[in-house]
XYZ file of C-alpha atoms in Angstrom:
329
model
C -4.323 -18.278 -16.140
C -0.690 -17.632 -16.896
C 0.597 -15.283 -14.264
C 4.053 -13.427 -14.102
C 5.351 -12.084 -10.715
C 7.956 -9.575 -11.749
C 10.412 -8.731 -8.845
C 9.690 -12.192 -7.363
C 13.009 -12.238 -5.398
C 12.353 -8.879 -3.517
C 10.725 -8.307 -0.313
C 7.272 -7.464 -1.648
C 7.704 -10.258 -4.346
C 8.124 -12.755 -1.581
C 4.910 -11.669 0.161
C 3.046 -11.671 -3.197
C 3.880 -15.384 -3.682
C 2.594 -15.933 -0.155
C -0.676 -14.132 -0.739
C -1.262 -15.747 -4.113
C -0.828 -19.022 -2.357
C -2.988 -18.268 0.605
C -5.756 -16.781 -1.504
C -5.450 -19.670 -3.900
C -5.381 -17.438 -6.963
C -6.338 -19.236 -10.067
C -2.947 -19.873 -11.708
C -2.341 -22.531 -14.408
C 1.217 -21.364 -15.201
C 3.346 -19.327 -12.931
C 6.434 -17.294 -14.240
C 8.732 -15.980 -11.631
C 10.719 -13.009 -12.985
C 13.548 -10.842 -11.830
C 16.595 -9.042 -12.809
C 19.390 -10.810 -14.847
C 21.500 -11.347 -11.819
C 18.782 -13.481 -10.218
C 17.957 -15.548 -13.388
C 18.276 -19.348 -12.859
C 17.781 -19.005 -8.988
C 15.193 -21.285 -7.508
C 12.060 -20.278 -5.576
C 9.274 -22.456 -4.172
C 5.473 -22.061 -4.652
C 2.828 -24.448 -3.488
C 5.681 -27.014 -2.885
C 6.928 -26.891 -6.364
C 10.297 -25.372 -7.370
C 10.516 -22.762 -10.025
C 13.461 -21.171 -11.913
C 13.766 -17.363 -12.101
C 13.368 -16.043 -15.836
C 14.333 -12.883 -17.191
C 12.076 -9.956 -18.218
C 12.408 -10.546 -22.115
C 11.522 -14.305 -21.697
C 8.544 -13.321 -19.472
C 7.108 -10.735 -22.178
C 7.538 -13.387 -24.865
C 5.530 -16.092 -22.867
C 2.556 -13.728 -23.078
C 0.965 -14.130 -19.563
C -2.509 -12.831 -18.895
C -1.513 -10.889 -15.942
C 1.878 -9.625 -14.717
C 2.118 -8.437 -11.193
C 4.895 -6.030 -10.807
C 7.100 -5.049 -7.722
C 10.484 -4.355 -9.322
C 10.906 -0.654 -8.846
C 9.923 2.428 -10.841
C 12.590 2.188 -13.714
C 11.990 -1.403 -14.332
C 8.072 -0.780 -14.579
C 8.521 2.434 -16.825
C 10.678 0.292 -19.155
C 8.934 -3.047 -19.154
C 5.257 -2.547 -18.242
C 4.531 -1.124 -21.675
C 6.329 -4.119 -23.419
C 4.030 -6.563 -21.467
C 1.013 -4.322 -22.239
C 1.916 -4.289 -25.963
C 2.026 -8.281 -25.838
C -1.576 -8.182 -24.482
C -0.709 -8.770 -20.900
C -2.516 -6.737 -18.150
C 0.124 -5.249 -15.651
C -0.655 -4.445 -12.049
C 2.275 -2.332 -10.873
C 3.262 -1.657 -7.367
C 5.832 1.076 -8.022
C 5.237 4.677 -8.123
C 5.955 4.883 -11.913
C 2.423 5.227 -13.285
C 0.352 6.309 -10.243
C -0.105 9.987 -11.270
C -0.050 9.294 -14.962
C -3.570 10.708 -16.083
C -4.072 7.708 -18.537
C -3.685 5.183 -15.898
C -6.030 4.028 -12.968
C -4.918 4.062 -9.397
C -6.927 1.489 -7.548
C -7.930 0.388 -4.082
C -10.321 -2.505 -5.016
C -12.924 -1.662 -2.204
C -13.104 1.823 -3.427
C -12.643 2.096 -7.186
C -12.169 -1.194 -8.834
C -15.451 -0.719 -10.802
C -13.745 1.916 -12.995
C -11.524 -0.936 -14.464
C -12.161 -2.000 -18.093
C -10.484 -4.455 -20.525
C -8.761 -1.419 -22.018
C -6.751 -0.732 -18.784
C -3.437 -2.607 -19.589
C -1.237 -0.995 -16.939
C -3.017 -0.329 -13.572
C -1.243 1.325 -10.644
C -1.297 0.260 -7.064
C -1.079 3.124 -4.611
C 1.585 3.879 -2.010
C 1.405 1.723 1.089
C 0.654 4.652 3.507
C -2.116 6.084 1.085
C -3.922 2.574 0.949
C -4.610 2.240 4.476
C -5.517 5.770 4.910
C -8.074 5.968 2.016
C -9.684 2.744 2.987
C -10.384 4.107 6.497
C -11.465 7.491 5.103
C -13.740 6.333 2.151
C -16.985 5.674 3.959
C -16.572 8.888 6.046
C -15.761 10.921 2.998
C -18.980 9.574 1.102
C -21.143 10.508 4.062
C -19.630 13.704 5.697
C -17.316 15.000 2.714
C -13.770 15.702 3.557
C -12.290 19.254 3.537
C -8.767 18.703 4.868
C -6.732 15.851 6.127
C -3.598 16.131 8.350
C -1.630 12.995 8.577
C 1.634 12.016 10.259
C 3.031 8.696 9.594
C 5.046 6.300 11.697
C 6.516 3.886 9.040
C 8.156 0.798 9.346
C 11.816 -0.051 8.021
C 10.335 -2.827 5.818
C 8.910 -0.047 3.541
C 12.320 0.856 2.601
C 13.495 -2.641 1.711
C 15.907 -5.569 2.755
C 18.870 -3.359 3.308
C 16.943 -1.069 5.918
C 15.624 -4.174 7.688
C 19.169 -5.436 7.924
C 20.400 -2.125 9.166
C 17.775 -2.202 12.170
C 18.689 -5.996 12.891
C 22.478 -5.151 12.970
C 21.985 -2.189 15.320
C 19.961 -4.218 17.648
C 22.625 -6.839 17.532
C 25.478 -4.411 17.898
C 26.963 -5.200 14.515
C 28.443 -2.535 12.323
C 27.047 -3.020 8.691
C 25.751 -1.375 5.402
C 23.546 1.699 6.169
C 20.227 2.157 4.206
C 19.628 5.585 6.186
C 21.941 8.562 6.582
C 21.690 7.840 10.242
C 21.128 4.938 12.864
C 17.358 3.931 12.998
C 17.426 2.074 16.153
C 16.361 4.126 19.128
C 15.723 6.964 16.536
C 12.916 8.481 14.195
C 13.891 9.853 10.848
C 11.498 12.614 9.437
C 12.806 11.490 5.950
C 10.844 8.965 3.962
C 12.114 9.018 0.366
C 13.977 11.847 -1.121
C 13.302 15.608 -0.360
C 11.773 17.671 -3.038
C 12.033 21.466 -3.872
C 9.033 22.286 -1.860
C 10.664 21.002 1.396
C 8.361 17.805 1.593
C 9.493 14.387 0.808
C 8.294 12.332 -2.145
C 6.355 10.066 0.362
C 4.599 12.968 1.784
C 3.596 14.204 -1.605
C 2.350 10.743 -2.561
C 0.009 11.025 0.552
C -1.069 14.626 -0.640
C -1.808 13.665 -4.343
C -2.882 9.982 -4.641
C -6.083 10.256 -2.449
C -7.420 13.004 -4.752
C -7.021 10.605 -7.734
C -8.478 7.549 -5.978
C -11.502 9.320 -4.930
C -11.609 11.360 -8.217
C -12.206 14.460 -6.152
C -9.908 17.585 -5.695
C -12.347 19.347 -3.370
C -10.387 18.155 -0.249
C -6.587 18.702 0.553
C -4.024 16.423 2.350
C -0.997 17.556 4.022
C 1.547 15.033 5.414
C 4.606 14.397 7.450
C 6.233 10.986 7.027
C 8.512 9.535 9.694
C 10.565 6.294 9.555
C 10.597 4.520 13.049
C 12.427 1.204 14.118
C 9.511 -1.142 13.799
C 10.097 -4.218 11.615
C 6.669 -4.388 9.964
C 3.562 -2.250 9.796
C 2.870 1.449 9.135
C 0.882 3.778 11.592
C -0.711 7.026 10.901
C -2.162 9.691 13.087
C -4.954 11.202 10.885
C -6.971 14.378 11.659
C -9.690 14.892 9.189
C -12.137 18.039 8.932
C -15.422 17.468 7.252
C -17.977 19.682 5.603
C -20.711 18.237 7.727
C -20.870 17.128 11.470
C -20.769 13.475 12.462
C -21.884 11.348 15.355
C -19.005 9.210 16.838
C -21.165 6.208 17.065
C -22.014 6.463 13.564
C -18.392 6.870 12.635
C -17.522 3.656 14.469
C -20.478 1.684 12.981
C -19.587 2.816 9.271
C -15.928 1.826 9.900
C -17.014 -1.523 11.453
C -19.061 -2.250 8.468
C -16.436 -1.163 5.855
C -15.000 -4.324 4.059
C -11.142 -4.590 4.967
C -11.375 -2.361 8.024
C -11.243 -3.494 11.601
C -12.192 -1.217 14.543
C -9.945 -1.646 17.553
C -11.162 1.039 19.785
C -11.645 0.489 23.581
C -9.676 2.657 25.880
C -10.991 0.882 29.024
C -9.139 -2.200 27.874
C -6.183 -0.385 26.282
C -7.372 -1.632 22.839
C -6.057 0.151 19.982
C -4.178 -0.675 16.645
C -0.512 -1.493 16.727
C 1.952 -2.761 14.150
C 2.545 -5.881 16.254
C -1.242 -6.935 15.737
C -1.298 -5.804 12.136
C 1.693 -7.881 11.001
C 0.837 -10.498 8.427
C -2.781 -9.413 8.253
C -4.670 -8.186 5.345
C -6.995 -5.601 7.208
C -6.652 -2.011 7.966
C -6.958 -1.468 11.782
C -8.648 1.829 13.118
C -8.774 3.110 16.618
C -8.386 6.045 18.874
C -11.491 7.455 17.178
C -12.341 10.787 18.784
C -13.508 14.261 18.086
C -10.907 17.071 17.629
C -12.076 19.403 20.377
C -10.329 22.539 18.870
C -12.522 22.897 15.830
C -15.910 21.797 14.456
C -16.594 18.865 12.284
C -13.119 17.345 12.848
C -12.165 13.849 13.779
C -8.785 12.089 14.876
C -7.950 8.528 14.017
C -5.116 6.229 14.419
C -4.776 3.791 11.492
C -2.382 0.792 11.184
C -1.705 -1.802 8.450
C 0.982 -4.140 7.285
C 2.576 -2.299 4.623
C 3.904 -5.342 2.783
C 0.262 -6.885 2.598
C -2.613 -4.582 2.234
C -0.028 -1.687 1.669
C 1.421 -3.591 -1.417
C 1.023 -7.414 -2.148
C -2.475 -7.990 -1.026
C -3.993 -4.861 -2.617
C -2.256 -5.845 -5.963
C -3.381 -9.337 -5.804
C -7.098 -8.207 -4.929
C -6.831 -6.008 -8.179
C -5.846 -9.113 -10.176
C -8.666 -11.065 -8.521
C -11.113 -8.472 -9.683
C -9.927 -8.495 -13.205
C -10.350 -12.302 -13.351
C -13.665 -12.327 -11.669
C -15.124 -9.555 -14.057
C -13.600 -11.275 -17.209
C -11.454 -8.240 -17.863
C -8.393 -10.420 -18.729
């Protein structure tokens, strides 16, 4: 299997290489691809050194799979060129997510929709993935009507520059700012850019992507996305109203039995999900499971995951694994 990793030098790219190695993905030839300014740089994978190549050379090499994490503009320009050459692209940017001709995939939920004809496959937004994975079994049984989500998102979701800003602030060093304000000792209700409706782009991703993943527009999602000074891991307060009533013991049992979900929910021992626990793990952690006492059929949950792993790299590679296992490439 000839595999290209596009955006190999970025934050998610680095994690992708780590996850490919950990999961022992079947690679016979690896192409590490980045922008022109990185061409010729060296990276190590499984104790072997590789030179970074440019996008045109990568397309010409005709890999079976190209795993993209290089930003929306790069994806819009280059993913179709890879697809034309016969490569299946799994893209981690927002470029193709809401394109009606492209599948938006969380493997545990809807990988079965994939066919050999899907040459560009979209990976959902990091905060969407962890939310829908926890909601999936509950939606199947109780049918969601409305979801209200508030996020507490790590600076790593913004990128290297934001992580550096937080580190500089902690160390008392003046440096380049990724955000319009300090992030240390602060919370910014401003993830991605503001749109005409007053919501941010991140909030609208959370509103729209779940409907596409579940192929269901009968429920709605409203979101507030907040950046907080944690280094890795997104947290979400999720309030979900169902059509049908539920039993809390059944909810916990269903979540416990859901692949990729870990229930951490014991208030007697102060056990609940936290980014510090989720860091470097592939699972989605769910806790603080309780009934909303202000209205019927409504549940509150706290959902945490490593945004660079299940929120990005791991989900992308799980899609690629599904393609290989099902002979779709």
